[in-house]
């Protein structure tokens, strides 16, 4: 049904809960190359299963980060402009805390590409907005990671925010 959408689907919101793997999410999104707005509610393990690598744009790369017979682009969701991620932590928090470097690499690849002369704007649109929601924490290590992540985002993305990129990080409370 998604592939038959006319006009093409531009916005999509998905709540994966605990039942959707990274590969399943990637397969669903691969049918939506025209998507400009994505809102996902995921468990943090999704970030360890290659999802962010598939969203990463590498200009001039001879090996694309994303390959699919469903898409002509070498990056998943080439027209993505707004991304909202709601991160839900699961058990074994130390094992599943998202890797900040991987997240930053993906973000900078999607917002900084316009400054690179070898970038073809017809291949990937510039990400203009990011929202990260972390609604609750079960323990202090999750909160420490989230606060450090928010600080890292602000530090690394400040130069892009001065150029119009918007970023919001909302942290919730510890759950009982």
Short mmCIF file of C-alpha atoms in Angstrom, two decimals:
data_model
loop_
_atom_site.label_atom_id
_atom_site.label_comp_id
_atom_site.label_asym_id
_atom_site.label_seq_id
_atom_site.Cartn_x
_atom_site.Cartn_y
_atom_site.Cartn_z
CA UNK A 1 0.00 0.00 0.00
CA UNK A 2 2.84 2.43 0.84
CA UNK A 3 4.49 1.89 -2.54
CA UNK A 4 1.21 2.76 -4.30
CA UNK A 5 0.73 6.03 -2.45
CA UNK A 6 -0.05 8.88 -4.80
CA UNK A 7 1.05 11.53 -4.22
CA UNK A 8 4.14 10.07 -2.55
CA UNK A 9 4.11 9.82 1.23
CA UNK A 10 5.92 12.83 2.78
CA UNK A 11 5.35 12.34 6.53
CA UNK A 12 5.40 9.15 8.55
CA UNK A 13 5.15 8.34 12.24
CA UNK A 14 5.90 4.89 13.61
CA UNK A 15 5.84 3.49 17.12
CA UNK A 16 7.94 0.35 16.94
CA UNK A 17 7.66 -0.61 20.57
CA UNK A 18 9.66 -3.75 21.26
CA UNK A 19 8.46 -5.66 18.22
CA UNK A 20 10.25 -4.04 15.31
CA UNK A 21 13.87 -4.77 14.49
CA UNK A 22 16.20 -2.36 12.75
CA UNK A 23 16.03 -4.46 9.57
CA UNK A 24 12.23 -4.37 9.58
CA UNK A 25 12.26 -0.61 10.12
CA UNK A 26 14.75 -0.17 7.27
CA UNK A 27 12.58 -2.30 4.99
CA UNK A 28 9.49 -0.23 5.77
CA UNK A 29 11.32 3.06 5.22
CA UNK A 30 12.92 1.86 1.98
CA UNK A 31 9.48 2.07 0.37
CA UNK A 32 9.26 5.79 1.20
CA UNK A 33 12.06 7.57 -0.71
CA UNK A 34 10.06 10.82 -0.89
CA UNK A 35 9.63 11.08 2.88
CA UNK A 36 10.57 14.50 4.28
CA UNK A 37 9.33 14.12 7.88
CA UNK A 38 9.92 11.06 10.04
CA UNK A 39 8.87 10.51 13.64
CA UNK A 40 9.93 7.26 15.26
CA UNK A 41 9.45 5.83 18.72
CA UNK A 42 12.11 3.14 19.11
CA UNK A 43 13.96 1.10 21.65
CA UNK A 44 17.59 2.13 21.94
CA UNK A 45 18.84 -1.19 20.48
CA UNK A 46 17.72 0.02 17.02
CA UNK A 47 20.72 2.36 17.03
CA UNK A 48 23.08 -0.61 17.41
CA UNK A 49 21.61 -2.49 14.44
CA UNK A 50 22.67 -0.29 11.53
CA UNK A 51 19.72 2.08 11.28
CA UNK A 52 21.81 5.25 11.64
CA UNK A 53 24.46 3.99 9.23
CA UNK A 54 21.78 3.64 6.55
CA UNK A 55 20.77 7.29 7.07
CA UNK A 56 24.38 8.52 6.83
CA UNK A 57 25.31 10.34 3.62
CA UNK A 58 28.90 10.08 2.42
CA UNK A 59 29.56 12.43 -0.54
CA UNK A 60 31.55 10.86 -3.34
CA UNK A 61 31.62 7.48 -1.64
CA UNK A 62 32.24 4.54 -3.94
CA UNK A 63 30.37 2.31 -1.49
CA UNK A 64 26.93 3.67 -0.63
CA UNK A 65 25.68 3.41 2.93
CA UNK A 66 22.34 2.16 1.65
CA UNK A 67 21.52 -0.21 -1.17
CA UNK A 68 18.07 -1.37 -2.13
CA UNK A 69 16.38 -2.38 -5.34
CA UNK A 70 13.52 -0.12 -4.23
CA UNK A 71 15.54 3.09 -4.28
CA UNK A 72 17.80 4.93 -6.71
CA UNK A 73 19.57 6.75 -3.87
CA UNK A 74 22.67 5.58 -2.03
CA UNK A 75 21.24 6.84 1.26
CA UNK A 76 18.00 5.94 3.01
CA UNK A 77 15.37 8.71 2.94
CA UNK A 78 17.30 11.11 0.69
CA UNK A 79 14.68 13.88 1.09
CA UNK A 80 14.50 13.76 4.89
CA UNK A 81 14.33 17.28 6.34
CA UNK A 82 12.82 16.73 9.78
CA UNK A 83 13.58 13.84 12.13
CA UNK A 84 11.97 13.16 15.50
CA UNK A 85 13.35 10.30 17.57
CA UNK A 86 11.70 9.13 20.77
CA UNK A 87 14.19 6.83 22.53
CA UNK A 88 12.94 4.23 24.99
CA UNK A 89 15.57 2.40 26.99
CA UNK A 90 15.17 -1.30 27.63
CA UNK A 91 16.91 -3.63 30.08
CA UNK A 92 20.70 -4.09 30.15
CA UNK A 93 21.17 -0.36 29.74
CA UNK A 94 24.97 -0.45 29.42
CA UNK A 95 24.63 -2.79 26.43
CA UNK A 96 22.06 -0.68 24.63
CA UNK A 97 22.96 2.96 25.28
CA UNK A 98 23.15 4.56 21.82
CA UNK A 99 26.59 5.43 20.48
CA UNK A 100 26.84 9.22 20.43
CA UNK A 101 29.56 9.21 17.74
CA UNK A 102 27.37 7.23 15.33
CA UNK A 103 24.45 9.59 15.91
CA UNK A 104 26.66 12.66 15.40
CA UNK A 105 28.18 11.22 12.21
CA UNK A 106 24.73 10.67 10.71
CA UNK A 107 23.47 14.11 11.74
CA UNK A 108 26.49 15.99 10.46
CA UNK A 109 26.39 14.04 7.19
CA UNK A 110 22.82 15.19 6.62
CA UNK A 111 23.16 18.84 7.70
CA UNK A 112 26.74 19.76 6.81
CA UNK A 113 26.78 18.41 3.28
CA UNK A 114 25.85 21.73 1.69
CA UNK A 115 29.27 23.15 2.59
CA UNK A 116 31.05 20.39 0.69
CA UNK A 117 31.76 21.28 -2.92
CA UNK A 118 31.53 17.66 -4.08
CA UNK A 119 27.95 17.32 -2.83
CA UNK A 120 25.17 16.84 -5.37
CA UNK A 121 22.04 18.47 -3.90
CA UNK A 122 19.86 16.33 -6.14
CA UNK A 123 20.96 13.22 -4.20
CA UNK A 124 20.28 14.22 -0.59
CA UNK A 125 18.31 17.07 0.93
CA UNK A 126 19.65 18.93 3.93
CA UNK A 127 18.24 17.93 7.32
CA UNK A 128 16.83 21.10 8.87
CA UNK A 129 15.26 19.93 12.14
CA UNK A 130 15.93 17.30 14.80
CA UNK A 131 13.86 16.50 17.85
CA UNK A 132 15.04 13.93 20.38
CA UNK A 133 12.67 12.85 23.13
CA UNK A 134 13.81 10.64 25.99
CA UNK A 135 10.67 10.44 28.11
CA UNK A 136 11.89 8.44 31.09
CA UNK A 137 14.91 6.88 32.77
CA UNK A 138 14.96 3.75 34.86
CA UNK A 139 18.30 4.53 36.42
CA UNK A 140 20.97 7.18 36.78
CA UNK A 141 23.21 5.79 34.00
CA UNK A 142 20.47 6.45 31.43
CA UNK A 143 20.07 10.02 32.68
CA UNK A 144 23.84 10.60 32.65
CA UNK A 145 24.03 9.37 29.05
CA UNK A 146 21.06 11.54 28.00
CA UNK A 147 22.45 14.70 29.61
CA UNK A 148 25.86 14.08 28.04
CA UNK A 149 24.19 13.45 24.69
CA UNK A 150 22.26 16.73 24.92
CA UNK A 151 25.49 18.60 25.73
CA UNK A 152 27.33 16.92 22.84
CA UNK A 153 24.52 17.75 20.41
CA UNK A 154 24.52 21.40 21.44
CA UNK A 155 28.30 21.66 21.15
CA UNK A 156 28.63 19.92 17.78
CA UNK A 157 25.53 21.37 16.15
CA UNK A 158 25.80 24.98 17.35
CA UNK A 159 27.46 26.16 14.13
CA UNK A 160 24.56 24.70 12.12
CA UNK A 161 21.98 26.17 14.49
CA UNK A 162 23.51 29.57 13.77
CA UNK A 163 22.70 28.86 10.10
CA UNK A 164 19.05 27.91 10.68
CA UNK A 165 19.18 24.25 11.74
CA UNK A 166 16.90 23.61 14.71
CA UNK A 167 17.40 20.98 17.39
CA UNK A 168 15.33 20.16 20.45
CA UNK A 169 16.22 17.58 23.09
CA UNK A 170 13.62 16.87 25.75
CA UNK A 171 14.54 14.73 28.74
CA UNK A 172 11.90 13.21 30.98
CA UNK A 173 11.98 12.02 34.54
CA UNK A 174 13.22 8.89 36.22
CA UNK A 175 10.51 6.27 36.35
CA UNK A 176 9.75 4.54 39.60
#
